[in-house]
mmCIF file of C-alpha atoms and ligand atoms in Angstrom:
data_model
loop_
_atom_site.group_PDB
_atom_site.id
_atom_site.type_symbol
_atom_site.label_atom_id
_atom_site.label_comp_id
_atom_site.label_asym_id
_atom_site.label_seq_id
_atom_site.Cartn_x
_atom_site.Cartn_y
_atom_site.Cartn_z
ATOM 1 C CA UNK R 1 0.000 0.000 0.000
ATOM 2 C CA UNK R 2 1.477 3.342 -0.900
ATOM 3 C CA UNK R 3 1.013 6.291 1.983
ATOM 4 C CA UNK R 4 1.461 9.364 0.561
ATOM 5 C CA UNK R 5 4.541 11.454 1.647
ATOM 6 C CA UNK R 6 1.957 14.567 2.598
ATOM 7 C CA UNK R 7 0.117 12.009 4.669
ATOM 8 C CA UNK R 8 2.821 10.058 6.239
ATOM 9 C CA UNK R 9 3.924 13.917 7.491
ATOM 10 C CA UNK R 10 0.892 14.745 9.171
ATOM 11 C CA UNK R 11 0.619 11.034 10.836
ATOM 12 C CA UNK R 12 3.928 11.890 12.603
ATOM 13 C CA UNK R 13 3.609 14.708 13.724
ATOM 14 C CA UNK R 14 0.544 14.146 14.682
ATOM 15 C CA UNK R 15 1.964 10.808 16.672
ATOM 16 C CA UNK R 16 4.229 13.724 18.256
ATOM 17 C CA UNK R 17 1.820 16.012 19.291
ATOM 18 C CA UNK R 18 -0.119 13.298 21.181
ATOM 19 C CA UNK R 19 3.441 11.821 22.695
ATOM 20 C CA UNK R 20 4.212 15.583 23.373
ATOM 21 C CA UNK R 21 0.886 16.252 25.392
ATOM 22 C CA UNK R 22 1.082 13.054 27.146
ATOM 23 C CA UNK R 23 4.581 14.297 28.450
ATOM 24 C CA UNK R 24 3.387 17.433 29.795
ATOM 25 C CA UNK R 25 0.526 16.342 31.663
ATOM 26 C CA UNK R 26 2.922 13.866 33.224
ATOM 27 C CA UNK R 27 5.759 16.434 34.002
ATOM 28 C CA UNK R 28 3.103 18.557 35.198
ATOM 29 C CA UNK R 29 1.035 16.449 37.495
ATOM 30 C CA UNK R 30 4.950 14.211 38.865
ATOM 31 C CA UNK R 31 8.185 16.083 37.681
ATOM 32 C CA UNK R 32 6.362 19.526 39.550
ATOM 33 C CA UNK R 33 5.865 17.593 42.837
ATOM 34 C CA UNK R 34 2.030 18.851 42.984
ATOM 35 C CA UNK R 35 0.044 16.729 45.572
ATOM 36 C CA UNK R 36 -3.369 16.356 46.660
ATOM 37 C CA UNK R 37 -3.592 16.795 50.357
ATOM 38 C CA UNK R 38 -2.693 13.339 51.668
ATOM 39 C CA UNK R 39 -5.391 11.325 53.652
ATOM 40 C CA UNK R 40 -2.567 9.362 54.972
ATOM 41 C CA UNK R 41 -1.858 11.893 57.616
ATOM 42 C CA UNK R 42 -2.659 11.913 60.867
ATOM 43 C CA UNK R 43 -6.288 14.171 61.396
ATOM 44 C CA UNK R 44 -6.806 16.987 63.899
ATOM 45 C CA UNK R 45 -9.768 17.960 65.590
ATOM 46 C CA UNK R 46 -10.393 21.626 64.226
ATOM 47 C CA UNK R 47 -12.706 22.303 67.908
ATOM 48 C CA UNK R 48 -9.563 20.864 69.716
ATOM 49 C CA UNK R 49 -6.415 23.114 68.208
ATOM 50 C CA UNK R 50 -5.313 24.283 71.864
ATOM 51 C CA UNK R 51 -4.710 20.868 73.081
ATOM 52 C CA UNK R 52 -2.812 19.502 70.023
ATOM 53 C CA UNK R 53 0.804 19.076 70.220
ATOM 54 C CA UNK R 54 1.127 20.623 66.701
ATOM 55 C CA UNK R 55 -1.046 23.675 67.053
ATOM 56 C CA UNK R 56 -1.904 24.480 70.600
ATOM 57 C CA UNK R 57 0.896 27.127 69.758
ATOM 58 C CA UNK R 58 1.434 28.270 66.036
ATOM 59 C CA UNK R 59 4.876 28.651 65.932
ATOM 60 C CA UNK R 60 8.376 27.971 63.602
ATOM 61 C CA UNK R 61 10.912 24.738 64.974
ATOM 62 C CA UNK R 62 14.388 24.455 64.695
ATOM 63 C CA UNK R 63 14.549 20.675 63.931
ATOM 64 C CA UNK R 64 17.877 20.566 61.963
ATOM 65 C CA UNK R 65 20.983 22.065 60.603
ATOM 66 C CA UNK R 66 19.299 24.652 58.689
ATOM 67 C CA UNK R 67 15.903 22.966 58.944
ATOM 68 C CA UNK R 68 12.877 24.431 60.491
ATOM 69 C CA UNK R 69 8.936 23.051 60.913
ATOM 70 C CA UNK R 70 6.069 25.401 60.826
ATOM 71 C CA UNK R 71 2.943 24.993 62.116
ATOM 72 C CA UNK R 72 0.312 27.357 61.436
ATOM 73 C CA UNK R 73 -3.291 27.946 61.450
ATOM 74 C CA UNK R 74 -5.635 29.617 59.226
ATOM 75 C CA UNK R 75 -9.294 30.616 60.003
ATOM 76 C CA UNK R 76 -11.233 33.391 59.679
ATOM 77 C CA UNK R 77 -9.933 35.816 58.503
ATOM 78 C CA UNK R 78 -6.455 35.187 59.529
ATOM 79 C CA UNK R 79 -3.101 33.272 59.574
ATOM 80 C CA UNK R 80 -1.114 32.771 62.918
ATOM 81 C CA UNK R 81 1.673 32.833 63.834
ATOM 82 C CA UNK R 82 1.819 36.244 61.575
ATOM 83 C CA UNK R 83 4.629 37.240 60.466
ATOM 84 C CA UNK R 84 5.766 33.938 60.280
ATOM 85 C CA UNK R 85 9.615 34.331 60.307
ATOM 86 C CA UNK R 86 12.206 31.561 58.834
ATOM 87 C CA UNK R 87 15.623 32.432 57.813
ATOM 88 C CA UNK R 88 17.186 32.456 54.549
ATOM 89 C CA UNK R 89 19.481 29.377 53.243
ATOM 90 C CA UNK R 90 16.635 26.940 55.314
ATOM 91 C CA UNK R 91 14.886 24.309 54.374
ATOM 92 C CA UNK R 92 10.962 24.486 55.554
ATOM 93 C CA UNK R 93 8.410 22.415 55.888
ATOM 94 C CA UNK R 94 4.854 23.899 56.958
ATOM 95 C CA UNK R 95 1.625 21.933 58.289
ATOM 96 C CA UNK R 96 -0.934 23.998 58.004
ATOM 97 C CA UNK R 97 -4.579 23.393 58.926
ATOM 98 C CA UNK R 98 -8.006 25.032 59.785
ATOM 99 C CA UNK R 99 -9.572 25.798 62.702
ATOM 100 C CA UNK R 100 -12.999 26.119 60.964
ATOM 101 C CA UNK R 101 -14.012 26.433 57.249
ATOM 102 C CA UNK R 102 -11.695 25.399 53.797
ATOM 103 C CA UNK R 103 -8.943 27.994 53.517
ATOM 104 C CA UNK R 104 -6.058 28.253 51.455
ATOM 105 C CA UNK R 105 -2.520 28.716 52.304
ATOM 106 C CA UNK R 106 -1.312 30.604 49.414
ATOM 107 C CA UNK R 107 2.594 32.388 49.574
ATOM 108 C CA UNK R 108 2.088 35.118 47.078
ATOM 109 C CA UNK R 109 5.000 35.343 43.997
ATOM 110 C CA UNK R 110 5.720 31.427 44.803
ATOM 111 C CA UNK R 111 4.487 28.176 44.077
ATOM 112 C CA UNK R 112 3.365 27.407 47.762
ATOM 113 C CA UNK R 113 0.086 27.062 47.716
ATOM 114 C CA UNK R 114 -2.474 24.559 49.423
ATOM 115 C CA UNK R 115 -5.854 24.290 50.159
ATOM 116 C CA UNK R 116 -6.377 24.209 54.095
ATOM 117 C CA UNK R 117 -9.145 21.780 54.951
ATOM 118 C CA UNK R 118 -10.653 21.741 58.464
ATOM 119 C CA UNK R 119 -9.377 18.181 60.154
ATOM 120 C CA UNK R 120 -6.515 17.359 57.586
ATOM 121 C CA UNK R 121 -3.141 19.052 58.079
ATOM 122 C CA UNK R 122 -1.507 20.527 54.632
ATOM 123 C CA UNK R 123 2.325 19.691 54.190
ATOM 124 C CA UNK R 124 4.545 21.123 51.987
ATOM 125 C CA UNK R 125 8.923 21.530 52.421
ATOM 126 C CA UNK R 126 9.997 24.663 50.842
ATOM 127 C CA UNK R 127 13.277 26.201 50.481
ATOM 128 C CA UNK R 128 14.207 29.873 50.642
ATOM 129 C CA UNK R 129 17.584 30.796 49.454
ATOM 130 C CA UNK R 130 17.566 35.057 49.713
ATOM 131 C CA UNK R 131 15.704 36.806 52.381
ATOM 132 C CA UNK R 132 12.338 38.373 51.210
ATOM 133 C CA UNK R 133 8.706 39.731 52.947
ATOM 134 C CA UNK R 134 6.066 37.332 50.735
ATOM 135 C CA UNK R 135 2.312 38.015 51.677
ATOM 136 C CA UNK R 136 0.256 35.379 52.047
ATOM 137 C CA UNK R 137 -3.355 35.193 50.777
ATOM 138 C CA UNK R 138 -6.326 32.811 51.369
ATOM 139 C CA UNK R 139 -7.497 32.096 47.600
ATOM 140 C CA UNK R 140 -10.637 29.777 48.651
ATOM 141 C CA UNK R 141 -13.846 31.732 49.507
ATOM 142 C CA UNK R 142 -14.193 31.148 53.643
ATOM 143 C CA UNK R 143 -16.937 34.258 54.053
ATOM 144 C CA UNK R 144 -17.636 38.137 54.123
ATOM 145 C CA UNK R 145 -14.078 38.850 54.302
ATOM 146 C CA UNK R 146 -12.342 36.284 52.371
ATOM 147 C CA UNK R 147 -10.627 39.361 50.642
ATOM 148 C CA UNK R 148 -8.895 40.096 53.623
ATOM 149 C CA UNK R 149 -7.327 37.088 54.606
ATOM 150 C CA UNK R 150 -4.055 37.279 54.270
ATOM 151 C CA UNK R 151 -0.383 37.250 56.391
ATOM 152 C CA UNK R 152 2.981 37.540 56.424
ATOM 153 C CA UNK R 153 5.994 35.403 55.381
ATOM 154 C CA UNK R 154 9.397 37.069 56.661
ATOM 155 C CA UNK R 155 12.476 35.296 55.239
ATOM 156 C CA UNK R 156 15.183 36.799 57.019
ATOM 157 C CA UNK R 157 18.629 37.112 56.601
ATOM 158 C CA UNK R 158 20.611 34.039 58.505
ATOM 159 C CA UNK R 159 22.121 36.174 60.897
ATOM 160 C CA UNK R 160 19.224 38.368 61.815
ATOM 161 C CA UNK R 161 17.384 35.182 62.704
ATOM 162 C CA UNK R 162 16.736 33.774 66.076
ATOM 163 C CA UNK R 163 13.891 31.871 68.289
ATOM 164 C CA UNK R 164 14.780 33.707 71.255
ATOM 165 C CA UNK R 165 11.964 34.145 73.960
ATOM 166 C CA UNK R 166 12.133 36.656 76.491
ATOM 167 C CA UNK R 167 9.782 37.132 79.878
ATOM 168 C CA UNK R 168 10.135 39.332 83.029
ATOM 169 C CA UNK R 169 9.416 38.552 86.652
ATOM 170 C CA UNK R 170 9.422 41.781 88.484
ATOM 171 C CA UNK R 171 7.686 43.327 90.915
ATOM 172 C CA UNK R 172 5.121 46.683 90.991
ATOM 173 C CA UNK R 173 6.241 48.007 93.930
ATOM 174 C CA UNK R 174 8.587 47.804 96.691
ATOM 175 C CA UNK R 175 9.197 49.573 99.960
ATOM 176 C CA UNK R 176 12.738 51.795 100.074
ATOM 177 C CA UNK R 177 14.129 49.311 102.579
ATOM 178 C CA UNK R 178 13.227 46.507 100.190
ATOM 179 C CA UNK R 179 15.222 45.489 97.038
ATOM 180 C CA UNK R 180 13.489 45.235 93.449
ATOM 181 C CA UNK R 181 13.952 41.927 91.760
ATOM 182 C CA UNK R 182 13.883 41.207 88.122
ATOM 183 C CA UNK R 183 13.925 37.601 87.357
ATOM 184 C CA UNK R 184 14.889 37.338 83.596
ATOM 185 C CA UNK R 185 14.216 34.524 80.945
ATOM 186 C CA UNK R 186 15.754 33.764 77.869
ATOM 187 C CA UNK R 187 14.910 30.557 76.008
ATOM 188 C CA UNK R 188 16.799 29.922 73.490
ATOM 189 C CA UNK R 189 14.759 27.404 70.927
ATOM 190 C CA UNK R 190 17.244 26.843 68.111
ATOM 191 C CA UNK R 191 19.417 23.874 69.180
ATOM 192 C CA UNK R 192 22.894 25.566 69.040
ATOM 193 C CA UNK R 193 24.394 27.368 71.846
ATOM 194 C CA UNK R 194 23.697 31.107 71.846
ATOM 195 C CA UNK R 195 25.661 33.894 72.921
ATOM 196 C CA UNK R 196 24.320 37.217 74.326
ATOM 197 C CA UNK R 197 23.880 39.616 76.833
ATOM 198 C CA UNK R 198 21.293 40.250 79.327
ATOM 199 C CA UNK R 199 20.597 44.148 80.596
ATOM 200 C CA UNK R 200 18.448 46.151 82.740
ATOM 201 C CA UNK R 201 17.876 49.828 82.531
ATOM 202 C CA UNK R 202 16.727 51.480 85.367
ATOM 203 C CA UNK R 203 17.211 55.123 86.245
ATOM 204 C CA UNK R 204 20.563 56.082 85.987
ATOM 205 C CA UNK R 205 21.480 52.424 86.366
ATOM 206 C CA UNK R 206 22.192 49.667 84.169
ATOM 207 C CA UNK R 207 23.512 46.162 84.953
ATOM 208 C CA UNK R 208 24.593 43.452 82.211
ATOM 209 C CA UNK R 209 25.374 39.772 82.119
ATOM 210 C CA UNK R 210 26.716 38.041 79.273
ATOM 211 C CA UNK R 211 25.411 34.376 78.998
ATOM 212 C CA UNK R 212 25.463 31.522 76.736
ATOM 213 C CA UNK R 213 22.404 29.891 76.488
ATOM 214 C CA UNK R 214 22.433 26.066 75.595
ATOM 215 C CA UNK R 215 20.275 24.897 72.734
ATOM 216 C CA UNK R 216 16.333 24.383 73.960
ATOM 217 C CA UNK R 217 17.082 25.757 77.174
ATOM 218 C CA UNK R 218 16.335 28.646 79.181
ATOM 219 C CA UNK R 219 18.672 30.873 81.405
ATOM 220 C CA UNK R 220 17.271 32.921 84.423
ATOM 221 C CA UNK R 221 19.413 35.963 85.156
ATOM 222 C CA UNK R 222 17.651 37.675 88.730
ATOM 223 C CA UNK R 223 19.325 41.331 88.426
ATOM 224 C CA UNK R 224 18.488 43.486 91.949
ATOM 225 C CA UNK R 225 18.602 46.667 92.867
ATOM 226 C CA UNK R 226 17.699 48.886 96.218
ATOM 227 C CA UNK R 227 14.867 50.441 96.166
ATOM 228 C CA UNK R 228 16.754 53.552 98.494
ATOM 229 C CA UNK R 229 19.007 53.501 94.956
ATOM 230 C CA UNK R 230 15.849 53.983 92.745
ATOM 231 C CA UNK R 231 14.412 56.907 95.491
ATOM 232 C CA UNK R 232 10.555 57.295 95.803
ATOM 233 C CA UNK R 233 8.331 57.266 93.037
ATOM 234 C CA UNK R 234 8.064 55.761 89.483
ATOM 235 C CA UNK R 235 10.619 54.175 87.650
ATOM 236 C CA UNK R 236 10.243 52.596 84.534
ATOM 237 C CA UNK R 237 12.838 49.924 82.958
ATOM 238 C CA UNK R 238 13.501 47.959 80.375
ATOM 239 C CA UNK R 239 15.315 44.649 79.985
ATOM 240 C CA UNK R 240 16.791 43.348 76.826
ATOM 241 C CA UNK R 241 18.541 39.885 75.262
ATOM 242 C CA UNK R 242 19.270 39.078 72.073
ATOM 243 C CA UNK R 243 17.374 42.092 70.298
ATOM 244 C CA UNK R 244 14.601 41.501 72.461
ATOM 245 C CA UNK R 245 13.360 43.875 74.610
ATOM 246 C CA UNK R 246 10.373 44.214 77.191
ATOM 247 C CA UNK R 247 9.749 47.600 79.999
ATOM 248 C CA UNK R 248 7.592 48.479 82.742
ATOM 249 C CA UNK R 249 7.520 50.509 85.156
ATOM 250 C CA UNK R 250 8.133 50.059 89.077
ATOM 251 C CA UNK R 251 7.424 52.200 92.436
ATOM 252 C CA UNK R 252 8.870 52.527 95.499
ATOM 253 C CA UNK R 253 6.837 54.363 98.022
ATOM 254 C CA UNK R 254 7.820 56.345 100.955
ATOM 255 C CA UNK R 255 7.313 52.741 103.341
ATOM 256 C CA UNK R 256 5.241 54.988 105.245
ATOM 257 C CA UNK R 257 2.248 55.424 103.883
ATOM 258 C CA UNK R 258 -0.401 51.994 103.091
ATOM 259 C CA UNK R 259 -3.157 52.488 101.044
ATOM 260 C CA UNK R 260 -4.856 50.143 103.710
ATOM 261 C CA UNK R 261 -2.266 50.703 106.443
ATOM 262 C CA UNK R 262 -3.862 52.966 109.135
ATOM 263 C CA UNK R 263 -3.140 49.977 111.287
ATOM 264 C CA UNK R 264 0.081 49.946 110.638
ATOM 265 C CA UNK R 265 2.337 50.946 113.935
ATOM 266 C CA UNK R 266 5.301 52.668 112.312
ATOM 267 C CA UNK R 267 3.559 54.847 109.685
ATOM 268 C CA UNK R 268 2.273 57.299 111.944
ATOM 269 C CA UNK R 269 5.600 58.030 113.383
ATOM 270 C CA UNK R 270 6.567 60.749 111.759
ATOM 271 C CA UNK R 271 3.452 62.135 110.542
ATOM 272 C CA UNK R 272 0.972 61.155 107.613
ATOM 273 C CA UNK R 273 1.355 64.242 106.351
ATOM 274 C CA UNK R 274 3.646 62.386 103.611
ATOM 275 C CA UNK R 275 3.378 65.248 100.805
ATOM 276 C CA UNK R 276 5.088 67.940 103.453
ATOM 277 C CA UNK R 277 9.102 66.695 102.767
ATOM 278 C CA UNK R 278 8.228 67.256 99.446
ATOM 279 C CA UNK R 279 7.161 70.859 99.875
ATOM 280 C CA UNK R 280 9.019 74.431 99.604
HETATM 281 CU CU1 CUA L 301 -9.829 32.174 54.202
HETATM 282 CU CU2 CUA L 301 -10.684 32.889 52.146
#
């Protein structure tokens, strides 16, 4: 049988085109690494968030050499933890999930982008070479203001970058015979050691401590000072560690005068009339 030249043309490139199409929808649907969410996973209770390991507190984990988890919840009409911070040159994987209706988890100017599904937990690794601010944008319809869903991605340069946690454990007010304590943690929650120095600002005074922290752990520095030092009145102060800061303010009164203390033995001693010194 004799095929015509014209004819066996068009056969293979039609043959081609069909081999060619095949390939793409393959490539796209394997070679891109685009998933379904899995049902293989592990489900959450969406009513129960606060008492899950995972997501009682949104947060980013230090899990490797350059290797960070982040958990984070989406509901309406926003994502937490927001910004969520991750350092460049890491590699990151996120579980994200709903706490009510279908959301998406969508990192503007990328390719992450997942539906969120109330009960299943999204998981996608992602790695961010250069630091960068990417918004984040719920692209599923979850109510009246769907359009203004949306959050924060901070990648931030490597040495800018830090899960450093810092609380204060002082006291309102003291008596001048009494001394003011400030109890000071830092958790450190990357797992290498960190280096840094712990300060308090008060008045005219300021004490320091340098510390290492160990990785995952938490180092208390108590820093005291007089209240006669500090004088009568309100002081405010302000500790800081590792770029993190927190202030308040503390008085010491005159030890004479109790709000409740009429009682009290020793305060009328020298008179109640405790705005007089103070006079011209
Ligand atoms: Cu959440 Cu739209």
């Amino acid at each position: 049988m004799n095929i015509h030249t014209y004819e066996k043309l068009w056969l293979i490139a039609a043959m081609l085109l069909i081999v060619g199409f095949i390939a793409t929808i393959t490539y796209g649907s394997v070679g891109l690494g685009i998933a379904m969410v899995g049902d293989q996973q592990e489900t959450v209770e969406p009513t129960q968030l606060g008492e899950d390991d995972r997501f009682a507190e949104p947060r980013v984990e230090h899990v490797g050499e350059n290797q960070y988890e982040a958990y984070v919840i989406a509901q309406t009409f926003r994502f937490q933890p927001d910004p969520i911070e991750v350092p460049a040159n890491s590699e990151v994987t996120f579980h994200v999930t709903s706490r009510d209706v279908i959301h998406s988890f969508s990192v503007a100017g990328t390719n992450i982008n997942t539906m969120v599904i109330p009960g299943e937990v999204a998981e996608m690794t992602v790695e961010f070479d250069d630091p960068e601010e990417y918004g984040i944008v719920c692209n599923e319809y979850c109510g009246p203001d769907h359009h203004n869903m949306e959050g924060q991605l901070h990648v931030v340069p490597e040495d800018e970058f830090d899960l450093t946690e810092l609380s204060v454990d002082a006291s309102d007010e003291i008596g001048p015979d009494e001394e003011a304590a400030f109890e000071i943690s830092v958790e450190n929650r990357m797992l290498e050691d960190r280096d840094t120095a712990v300060s308090l600002e008060i008045g005219e005074e300021m004490q320091t401590e340098e510390v290492t922290i160990g990785g995952e752990e938490t180092h208390v520095t108590t820093f005291t000072v007089d209240g006669a030092t500090l004088g009568e009145g309100d002081h405010s102060w302000t500790v800081s560690a590792d770029g993190h800061e927190e202030s308040g303010s503390i008085t010491v009164t005159d030890g004479e005068s109790d709000e409740d203390g009429a009682d009290d033995g020793e305060s009328d001693e020298d008179g109640t009339d405790d705005g007089g010194e103070s006079d011209e």
